[in-house]
């Protein structure tokens, strides 16, 4: 049976859009990462309460406008480690055994009367465009944490995803999932980061232990920002179709990359 003029036209239309679809699929390229804070040289505000006590903040402690000025300041690594040979690969983060701890900022463990949960806050600015950013780095952790960016959860490790609003009773899922030392590489979208270099972005970290009488706790994080490469200006491909004398015609205009203008030049 002969194909009708309408059928030929629709078939041509389908092929044209299929071509456009293939051309529109492209992987996003990223530039080199920029370190925004380091595991040992970044100053954090932290709260390391005695025993298991409700701080009484609810969820406000992770918001951008929370007043943490009364919290003490310290630099990583944070915690207390009693496992001989648990080496975390950074200065101020080594325990040589014998029950001692050599962290830059020492925390009291649960076994010594400390709390299950601890709280951290720091800030950074990002001068570039925040669209499409990736936050990545190396997390040194014992046992679990949730990372918030400008008040919104961005990443969690070793804490039950069903727990939406953790509190001072929230425990990590397991102790040392990767063994000791527990060192992992992480990355997640910087969806809530504000660019432009004016606004201070707030990183807040909820930190907790798994066991009821944990003998150690470890937190340290090196974080980098990786922005996508700027896309070249381009004229998108187009398809022009017409039908004359019972025949369909297809005119293809390919995508053309144009020179990107710098400072209006």
PDB file of C-alpha atoms in Angstrom:
ATOM      1  CA  UNK A   1       0.000   0.000   0.000  1.00  0.00           C
ATOM      2  CA  UNK A   2       1.352   3.390  -0.953  1.00  0.00           C
ATOM      3  CA  UNK A   3       2.148   5.785   1.880  1.00  0.00           C
ATOM      4  CA  UNK A   4       0.001   8.896   1.871  1.00  0.00           C
ATOM      5  CA  UNK A   5       1.458  12.392   1.680  1.00  0.00           C
ATOM      6  CA  UNK A   6       0.528  12.916   5.347  1.00  0.00           C
ATOM      7  CA  UNK A   7       2.273   9.701   6.316  1.00  0.00           C
ATOM      8  CA  UNK A   8       5.460  10.715   4.487  1.00  0.00           C
ATOM      9  CA  UNK A   9       5.405  14.108   6.184  1.00  0.00           C
ATOM     10  CA  UNK A  10       4.996  12.590   9.647  1.00  0.00           C
ATOM     11  CA  UNK A  11       7.771  10.084   8.983  1.00  0.00           C
ATOM     12  CA  UNK A  12      10.124  12.880   7.926  1.00  0.00           C
ATOM     13  CA  UNK A  13       9.158  14.877  11.011  1.00  0.00           C
ATOM     14  CA  UNK A  14       9.956  11.918  13.250  1.00  0.00           C
ATOM     15  CA  UNK A  15      13.408  11.435  11.722  1.00  0.00           C
ATOM     16  CA  UNK A  16      14.187  15.131  12.113  1.00  0.00           C
ATOM     17  CA  UNK A  17      13.322  15.194  15.815  1.00  0.00           C
ATOM     18  CA  UNK A  18      15.255  11.980  16.384  1.00  0.00           C
ATOM     19  CA  UNK A  19      18.361  13.663  14.970  1.00  0.00           C
ATOM     20  CA  UNK A  20      17.847  16.675  17.192  1.00  0.00           C
ATOM     21  CA  UNK A  21      17.462  14.403  20.194  1.00  0.00           C
ATOM     22  CA  UNK A  22      20.779  12.676  19.596  1.00  0.00           C
ATOM     23  CA  UNK A  23      22.566  16.003  19.249  1.00  0.00           C
ATOM     24  CA  UNK A  24      21.081  17.382  22.459  1.00  0.00           C
ATOM     25  CA  UNK A  25      22.522  14.583  24.611  1.00  0.00           C
ATOM     26  CA  UNK A  26      25.954  15.625  25.869  1.00  0.00           C
ATOM     27  CA  UNK A  27      27.853  15.038  29.089  1.00  0.00           C
ATOM     28  CA  UNK A  28      28.577  18.061  31.275  1.00  0.00           C
ATOM     29  CA  UNK A  29      32.269  18.957  31.574  1.00  0.00           C
ATOM     30  CA  UNK A  30      33.728  20.261  34.826  1.00  0.00           C
ATOM     31  CA  UNK A  31      36.755  22.424  35.560  1.00  0.00           C
ATOM     32  CA  UNK A  32      39.428  21.746  38.189  1.00  0.00           C
ATOM     33  CA  UNK A  33      38.256  21.706  41.836  1.00  0.00           C
ATOM     34  CA  UNK A  34      38.986  24.636  44.175  1.00  0.00           C
ATOM     35  CA  UNK A  35      39.582  23.819  47.844  1.00  0.00           C
ATOM     36  CA  UNK A  36      37.331  25.881  50.126  1.00  0.00           C
ATOM     37  CA  UNK A  37      38.350  24.403  53.461  1.00  0.00           C
ATOM     38  CA  UNK A  38      40.947  21.983  54.709  1.00  0.00           C
ATOM     39  CA  UNK A  39      40.817  19.265  57.310  1.00  0.00           C
ATOM     40  CA  UNK A  40      43.339  21.014  59.581  1.00  0.00           C
ATOM     41  CA  UNK A  41      43.478  24.734  58.738  1.00  0.00           C
ATOM     42  CA  UNK A  42      39.790  25.679  58.710  1.00  0.00           C
ATOM     43  CA  UNK A  43      38.286  27.222  61.830  1.00  0.00           C
ATOM     44  CA  UNK A  44      34.964  25.697  62.895  1.00  0.00           C
ATOM     45  CA  UNK A  45      32.496  26.700  65.554  1.00  0.00           C
ATOM     46  CA  UNK A  46      31.540  23.578  67.485  1.00  0.00           C
ATOM     47  CA  UNK A  47      29.384  22.422  70.364  1.00  0.00           C
ATOM     48  CA  UNK A  48      30.542  19.382  72.314  1.00  0.00           C
ATOM     49  CA  UNK A  49      28.001  19.040  75.134  1.00  0.00           C
ATOM     50  CA  UNK A  50      28.617  17.097  78.346  1.00  0.00           C
ATOM     51  CA  UNK A  51      26.797  13.763  78.518  1.00  0.00           C
ATOM     52  CA  UNK A  52      23.600  13.294  76.524  1.00  0.00           C
ATOM     53  CA  UNK A  53      21.825  16.594  76.990  1.00  0.00           C
ATOM     54  CA  UNK A  54      19.231  18.183  74.740  1.00  0.00           C
ATOM     55  CA  UNK A  55      20.754  21.513  73.597  1.00  0.00           C
ATOM     56  CA  UNK A  56      17.219  22.864  73.143  1.00  0.00           C
ATOM     57  CA  UNK A  57      17.775  24.380  69.679  1.00  0.00           C
ATOM     58  CA  UNK A  58      15.491  22.092  67.690  1.00  0.00           C
ATOM     59  CA  UNK A  59      16.648  22.344  64.074  1.00  0.00           C
ATOM     60  CA  UNK A  60      17.582  26.029  64.255  1.00  0.00           C
ATOM     61  CA  UNK A  61      21.277  25.317  64.884  1.00  0.00           C
ATOM     62  CA  UNK A  62      21.780  24.420  61.201  1.00  0.00           C
ATOM     63  CA  UNK A  63      20.105  27.592  59.822  1.00  0.00           C
ATOM     64  CA  UNK A  64      22.094  30.442  58.282  1.00  0.00           C
ATOM     65  CA  UNK A  65      20.925  32.989  60.880  1.00  0.00           C
ATOM     66  CA  UNK A  66      21.636  30.861  63.957  1.00  0.00           C
ATOM     67  CA  UNK A  67      23.849  32.696  66.476  1.00  0.00           C
ATOM     68  CA  UNK A  68      26.838  30.443  67.158  1.00  0.00           C
ATOM     69  CA  UNK A  69      29.034  33.226  68.580  1.00  0.00           C
ATOM     70  CA  UNK A  70      29.116  31.594  72.022  1.00  0.00           C
ATOM     71  CA  UNK A  71      30.378  28.299  70.625  1.00  0.00           C
ATOM     72  CA  UNK A  72      34.117  27.670  70.994  1.00  0.00           C
ATOM     73  CA  UNK A  73      36.312  27.566  67.894  1.00  0.00           C
ATOM     74  CA  UNK A  74      38.743  24.879  66.838  1.00  0.00           C
ATOM     75  CA  UNK A  75      40.530  23.281  63.911  1.00  0.00           C
ATOM     76  CA  UNK A  76      40.524  19.654  62.761  1.00  0.00           C
ATOM     77  CA  UNK A  77      40.981  16.978  63.377  1.00  0.00           C
ATOM     78  CA  UNK A  78      38.277  16.832  66.052  1.00  0.00           C
ATOM     79  CA  UNK A  79      37.642  13.995  68.478  1.00  0.00           C
ATOM     80  CA  UNK A  80      39.267  11.286  70.530  1.00  0.00           C
ATOM     81  CA  UNK A  81      40.797   8.077  69.235  1.00  0.00           C
ATOM     82  CA  UNK A  82      41.947   5.138  71.345  1.00  0.00           C
ATOM     83  CA  UNK A  83      42.568   2.489  68.685  1.00  0.00           C
ATOM     84  CA  UNK A  84      46.290   1.986  68.294  1.00  0.00           C
ATOM     85  CA  UNK A  85      47.468   2.535  64.742  1.00  0.00           C
ATOM     86  CA  UNK A  86      44.382   4.474  63.625  1.00  0.00           C
ATOM     87  CA  UNK A  87      46.291   6.935  61.453  1.00  0.00           C
ATOM     88  CA  UNK A  88      44.215   9.531  59.577  1.00  0.00           C
ATOM     89  CA  UNK A  89      46.966  10.846  57.344  1.00  0.00           C
ATOM     90  CA  UNK A  90      46.979  14.506  58.434  1.00  0.00           C
ATOM     91  CA  UNK A  91      48.868  16.512  61.084  1.00  0.00           C
ATOM     92  CA  UNK A  92      47.129  16.618  64.433  1.00  0.00           C
ATOM     93  CA  UNK A  93      45.204  13.458  63.692  1.00  0.00           C
ATOM     94  CA  UNK A  94      47.340  10.566  64.855  1.00  0.00           C
ATOM     95  CA  UNK A  95      47.014   8.258  67.829  1.00  0.00           C
ATOM     96  CA  UNK A  96      50.104   6.291  68.678  1.00  0.00           C
ATOM     97  CA  UNK A  97      48.341   3.923  71.065  1.00  0.00           C
ATOM     98  CA  UNK A  98      48.439   3.629  74.810  1.00  0.00           C
ATOM     99  CA  UNK A  99      45.038   5.258  75.290  1.00  0.00           C
ATOM    100  CA  UNK A 100      46.113   8.759  74.285  1.00  0.00           C
ATOM    101  CA  UNK A 101      44.787  11.119  71.652  1.00  0.00           C
ATOM    102  CA  UNK A 102      46.633  13.636  69.482  1.00  0.00           C
ATOM    103  CA  UNK A 103      43.888  15.583  67.722  1.00  0.00           C
ATOM    104  CA  UNK A 104      44.064  19.345  67.224  1.00  0.00           C
ATOM    105  CA  UNK A 105      40.742  19.715  69.055  1.00  0.00           C
ATOM    106  CA  UNK A 106      39.972  16.965  71.523  1.00  0.00           C
ATOM    107  CA  UNK A 107      36.422  15.904  72.352  1.00  0.00           C
ATOM    108  CA  UNK A 108      35.347  13.807  75.316  1.00  0.00           C
ATOM    109  CA  UNK A 109      34.192  10.358  74.198  1.00  0.00           C
ATOM    110  CA  UNK A 110      30.975   8.736  75.411  1.00  0.00           C
ATOM    111  CA  UNK A 111      33.028   6.247  77.434  1.00  0.00           C
ATOM    112  CA  UNK A 112      34.554   9.188  79.330  1.00  0.00           C
ATOM    113  CA  UNK A 113      31.274  10.993  79.962  1.00  0.00           C
ATOM    114  CA  UNK A 114      30.895  12.856  76.667  1.00  0.00           C
ATOM    115  CA  UNK A 115      27.838  13.173  74.470  1.00  0.00           C
ATOM    116  CA  UNK A 116      26.700  10.994  71.593  1.00  0.00           C
ATOM    117  CA  UNK A 117      26.196  13.963  69.279  1.00  0.00           C
ATOM    118  CA  UNK A 118      28.304  17.005  68.412  1.00  0.00           C
ATOM    119  CA  UNK A 119      27.628  20.022  66.182  1.00  0.00           C
ATOM    120  CA  UNK A 120      29.837  21.970  63.774  1.00  0.00           C
ATOM    121  CA  UNK A 121      29.459  25.158  61.744  1.00  0.00           C
ATOM    122  CA  UNK A 122      31.738  27.022  59.344  1.00  0.00           C
ATOM    123  CA  UNK A 123      31.326  29.395  56.391  1.00  0.00           C
ATOM    124  CA  UNK A 124      32.774  30.035  52.946  1.00  0.00           C
ATOM    125  CA  UNK A 125      32.150  32.363  50.025  1.00  0.00           C
ATOM    126  CA  UNK A 126      32.065  31.446  46.360  1.00  0.00           C
ATOM    127  CA  UNK A 127      32.836  34.212  43.872  1.00  0.00           C
ATOM    128  CA  UNK A 128      31.768  32.359  40.749  1.00  0.00           C
ATOM    129  CA  UNK A 129      28.449  31.185  39.381  1.00  0.00           C
ATOM    130  CA  UNK A 130      26.849  28.665  41.733  1.00  0.00           C
ATOM    131  CA  UNK A 131      24.821  26.912  39.046  1.00  0.00           C
ATOM    132  CA  UNK A 132      25.819  23.261  38.671  1.00  0.00           C
ATOM    133  CA  UNK A 133      28.480  23.187  41.396  1.00  0.00           C
ATOM    134  CA  UNK A 134      29.731  19.935  42.889  1.00  0.00           C
ATOM    135  CA  UNK A 135      31.071  19.774  46.467  1.00  0.00           C
ATOM    136  CA  UNK A 136      33.584  16.996  47.021  1.00  0.00           C
ATOM    137  CA  UNK A 137      36.434  15.954  49.242  1.00  0.00           C
ATOM    138  CA  UNK A 138      37.704  13.501  51.823  1.00  0.00           C
ATOM    139  CA  UNK A 139      35.731  12.790  54.977  1.00  0.00           C
ATOM    140  CA  UNK A 140      37.408  11.320  58.039  1.00  0.00           C
ATOM    141  CA  UNK A 141      34.606  10.097  60.248  1.00  0.00           C
ATOM    142  CA  UNK A 142      33.809   7.872  63.225  1.00  0.00           C
ATOM    143  CA  UNK A 143      30.882   7.145  63.107  1.00  0.00           C
ATOM    144  CA  UNK A 144      28.204   9.137  61.165  1.00  0.00           C
ATOM    145  CA  UNK A 145      27.189  12.636  60.072  1.00  0.00           C
ATOM    146  CA  UNK A 146      24.709  14.776  58.146  1.00  0.00           C
ATOM    147  CA  UNK A 147      25.991  17.786  56.203  1.00  0.00           C
ATOM    148  CA  UNK A 148      23.753  20.828  55.684  1.00  0.00           C
ATOM    149  CA  UNK A 149      24.393  23.640  53.196  1.00  0.00           C
ATOM    150  CA  UNK A 150      22.593  26.888  54.053  1.00  0.00           C
ATOM    151  CA  UNK A 151      20.107  25.034  56.227  1.00  0.00           C
ATOM    152  CA  UNK A 152      19.261  22.244  53.772  1.00  0.00           C
ATOM    153  CA  UNK A 153      20.489  18.665  53.969  1.00  0.00           C
ATOM    154  CA  UNK A 154      23.064  17.980  51.246  1.00  0.00           C
ATOM    155  CA  UNK A 155      24.724  14.710  52.267  1.00  0.00           C
ATOM    156  CA  UNK A 156      24.563  12.066  54.967  1.00  0.00           C
ATOM    157  CA  UNK A 157      26.809   9.202  55.916  1.00  0.00           C
ATOM    158  CA  UNK A 158      25.981   6.199  58.084  1.00  0.00           C
ATOM    159  CA  UNK A 159      22.720   7.610  59.460  1.00  0.00           C
ATOM    160  CA  UNK A 160      19.313   6.086  58.727  1.00  0.00           C
ATOM    161  CA  UNK A 161      17.729   8.049  55.817  1.00  0.00           C
ATOM    162  CA  UNK A 162      14.331   7.696  57.486  1.00  0.00           C
ATOM    163  CA  UNK A 163      15.463  10.087  60.239  1.00  0.00           C
ATOM    164  CA  UNK A 164      14.495  13.507  58.880  1.00  0.00           C
ATOM    165  CA  UNK A 165      15.300  15.665  61.912  1.00  0.00           C
ATOM    166  CA  UNK A 166      18.065  14.125  64.025  1.00  0.00           C
ATOM    167  CA  UNK A 167      18.436  15.086  67.682  1.00  0.00           C
ATOM    168  CA  UNK A 168      20.766  14.365  70.593  1.00  0.00           C
ATOM    169  CA  UNK A 169      19.488  10.747  70.801  1.00  0.00           C
ATOM    170  CA  UNK A 170      20.096   9.918  67.117  1.00  0.00           C
ATOM    171  CA  UNK A 171      22.712   7.199  66.652  1.00  0.00           C
ATOM    172  CA  UNK A 172      24.825   6.269  63.649  1.00  0.00           C
ATOM    173  CA  UNK A 173      23.747   3.088  61.887  1.00  0.00           C
ATOM    174  CA  UNK A 174      26.937   1.090  62.500  1.00  0.00           C
ATOM    175  CA  UNK A 175      30.382   1.644  63.989  1.00  0.00           C
ATOM    176  CA  UNK A 176      33.177   2.284  61.484  1.00  0.00           C
ATOM    177  CA  UNK A 177      31.594   0.866  58.296  1.00  0.00           C
ATOM    178  CA  UNK A 178      34.928   1.179  56.461  1.00  0.00           C
ATOM    179  CA  UNK A 179      37.058   0.006  59.398  1.00  0.00           C
ATOM    180  CA  UNK A 180      39.620   2.142  61.225  1.00  0.00           C
ATOM    181  CA  UNK A 181      40.692   4.638  60.102  1.00  0.00           C
ATOM    182  CA  UNK A 182      37.385   5.426  58.419  1.00  0.00           C
ATOM    183  CA  UNK A 183      38.358   7.632  55.439  1.00  0.00           C
ATOM    184  CA  UNK A 184      35.988   8.091  52.488  1.00  0.00           C
ATOM    185  CA  UNK A 185      35.752  10.274  49.383  1.00  0.00           C
ATOM    186  CA  UNK A 186      32.419  12.022  49.010  1.00  0.00           C
ATOM    187  CA  UNK A 187      30.722  14.321  46.486  1.00  0.00           C
ATOM    188  CA  UNK A 188      27.273  15.871  46.188  1.00  0.00           C
ATOM    189  CA  UNK A 189      25.535  18.704  44.286  1.00  0.00           C
ATOM    190  CA  UNK A 190      26.043  22.181  45.712  1.00  0.00           C
ATOM    191  CA  UNK A 191      22.401  22.980  45.081  1.00  0.00           C
ATOM    192  CA  UNK A 192      22.027  25.553  47.873  1.00  0.00           C
ATOM    193  CA  UNK A 193      25.381  27.310  47.468  1.00  0.00           C
ATOM    194  CA  UNK A 194      25.085  31.040  46.776  1.00  0.00           C
ATOM    195  CA  UNK A 195      27.644  32.499  44.362  1.00  0.00           C
ATOM    196  CA  UNK A 196      28.786  36.020  43.656  1.00  0.00           C
ATOM    197  CA  UNK A 197      31.294  36.295  46.512  1.00  0.00           C
ATOM    198  CA  UNK A 198      29.057  38.379  48.799  1.00  0.00           C
ATOM    199  CA  UNK A 199      26.933  35.897  50.776  1.00  0.00           C
ATOM    200  CA  UNK A 200      28.606  33.658  53.353  1.00  0.00           C
ATOM    201  CA  UNK A 201      27.494  30.087  52.776  1.00  0.00           C
ATOM    202  CA  UNK A 202      26.963  28.153  56.003  1.00  0.00           C
ATOM    203  CA  UNK A 203      28.078  24.542  56.372  1.00  0.00           C
ATOM    204  CA  UNK A 204      26.568  22.794  59.394  1.00  0.00           C
ATOM    205  CA  UNK A 205      27.411  19.218  60.379  1.00  0.00           C
ATOM    206  CA  UNK A 206      25.496  16.921  62.704  1.00  0.00           C
ATOM    207  CA  UNK A 207      27.916  14.319  64.077  1.00  0.00           C
ATOM    208  CA  UNK A 208      27.019  11.197  66.050  1.00  0.00           C
ATOM    209  CA  UNK A 209      28.190   7.830  67.367  1.00  0.00           C
ATOM    210  CA  UNK A 210      26.822   4.314  66.925  1.00  0.00           C
ATOM    211  CA  UNK A 211      27.543   2.557  70.213  1.00  0.00           C
ATOM    212  CA  UNK A 212      25.940   3.393  73.550  1.00  0.00           C
ATOM    213  CA  UNK A 213      29.351   3.685  75.187  1.00  0.00           C
ATOM    214  CA  UNK A 214      31.663   4.576  72.293  1.00  0.00           C
ATOM    215  CA  UNK A 215      35.334   4.930  73.214  1.00  0.00           C
ATOM    216  CA  UNK A 216      36.258   7.251  70.335  1.00  0.00           C
ATOM    217  CA  UNK A 217      34.930   9.889  67.952  1.00  0.00           C
ATOM    218  CA  UNK A 218      36.541  11.398  64.845  1.00  0.00           C
ATOM    219  CA  UNK A 219      35.566  14.220  62.476  1.00  0.00           C
ATOM    220  CA  UNK A 220      37.577  15.984  59.780  1.00  0.00           C
ATOM    221  CA  UNK A 221      36.702  17.115  56.267  1.00  0.00           C
ATOM    222  CA  UNK A 222      38.577  18.584  53.325  1.00  0.00           C
ATOM    223  CA  UNK A 223      36.108  20.130  50.862  1.00  0.00           C
ATOM    224  CA  UNK A 224      36.461  21.471  47.322  1.00  0.00           C
ATOM    225  CA  UNK A 225      34.095  23.169  44.884  1.00  0.00           C
ATOM    226  CA  UNK A 226      34.053  22.021  41.273  1.00  0.00           C
ATOM    227  CA  UNK A 227      32.142  24.264  38.828  1.00  0.00           C
ATOM    228  CA  UNK A 228      31.071  23.154  35.352  1.00  0.00           C
ATOM    229  CA  UNK A 229      33.017  24.553  32.424  1.00  0.00           C
ATOM    230  CA  UNK A 230      31.280  27.505  30.727  1.00  0.00           C
ATOM    231  CA  UNK A 231      29.324  26.388  27.710  1.00  0.00           C
ATOM    232  CA  UNK A 232      30.273  27.989  24.396  1.00  0.00           C
ATOM    233  CA  UNK A 233      27.743  30.282  22.810  1.00  0.00           C
ATOM    234  CA  UNK A 234      26.016  28.421  20.034  1.00  0.00           C
ATOM    235  CA  UNK A 235      23.280  28.552  17.493  1.00  0.00           C
ATOM    236  CA  UNK A 236      21.201  25.444  17.973  1.00  0.00           C
ATOM    237  CA  UNK A 237      20.515  23.075  15.085  1.00  0.00           C
ATOM    238  CA  UNK A 238      17.232  23.538  13.280  1.00  0.00           C
ATOM    239  CA  UNK A 239      15.056  21.667  10.866  1.00  0.00           C
ATOM    240  CA  UNK A 240      12.824  23.327   8.260  1.00  0.00           C
ATOM    241  CA  UNK A 241      10.205  21.173   6.566  1.00  0.00           C
ATOM    242  CA  UNK A 242       7.936  21.859   3.652  1.00  0.00           C
ATOM    243  CA  UNK A 243       5.642  19.935   1.376  1.00  0.00           C
ATOM    244  CA  UNK A 244       5.410  20.681  -2.340  1.00  0.00           C
ATOM    245  CA  UNK A 245       3.793  18.764  -5.165  1.00  0.00           C
ATOM    246  CA  UNK A 246       3.056  15.820  -2.893  1.00  0.00           C
ATOM    247  CA  UNK A 247       6.660  15.516  -1.698  1.00  0.00           C
ATOM    248  CA  UNK A 248       8.098  16.479   1.708  1.00  0.00           C
ATOM    249  CA  UNK A 249      11.351  18.424   1.862  1.00  0.00           C
ATOM    250  CA  UNK A 250      13.767  18.621   4.790  1.00  0.00           C
ATOM    251  CA  UNK A 251      16.357  21.394   5.233  1.00  0.00           C
ATOM    252  CA  UNK A 252      18.918  20.853   7.967  1.00  0.00           C
ATOM    253  CA  UNK A 253      20.902  23.686   9.618  1.00  0.00           C
ATOM    254  CA  UNK A 254      23.664  22.275  11.877  1.00  0.00           C
ATOM    255  CA  UNK A 255      24.646  23.615  15.282  1.00  0.00           C
ATOM    256  CA  UNK A 256      27.247  26.366  15.056  1.00  0.00           C
ATOM    257  CA  UNK A 257      29.532  27.327  17.970  1.00  0.00           C
ATOM    258  CA  UNK A 258      30.158  31.056  18.108  1.00  0.00           C
ATOM    259  CA  UNK A 259      33.105  32.842  19.724  1.00  0.00           C
ATOM    260  CA  UNK A 260      32.380  33.728  23.355  1.00  0.00           C
ATOM    261  CA  UNK A 261      32.564  37.460  23.990  1.00  0.00           C
ATOM    262  CA  UNK A 262      34.821  38.502  26.849  1.00  0.00           C
ATOM    263  CA  UNK A 263      34.006  41.789  28.610  1.00  0.00           C
ATOM    264  CA  UNK A 264      31.790  42.841  25.710  1.00  0.00           C
ATOM    265  CA  UNK A 265      34.543  42.491  23.082  1.00  0.00           C
TER     266      UNK A 265
END
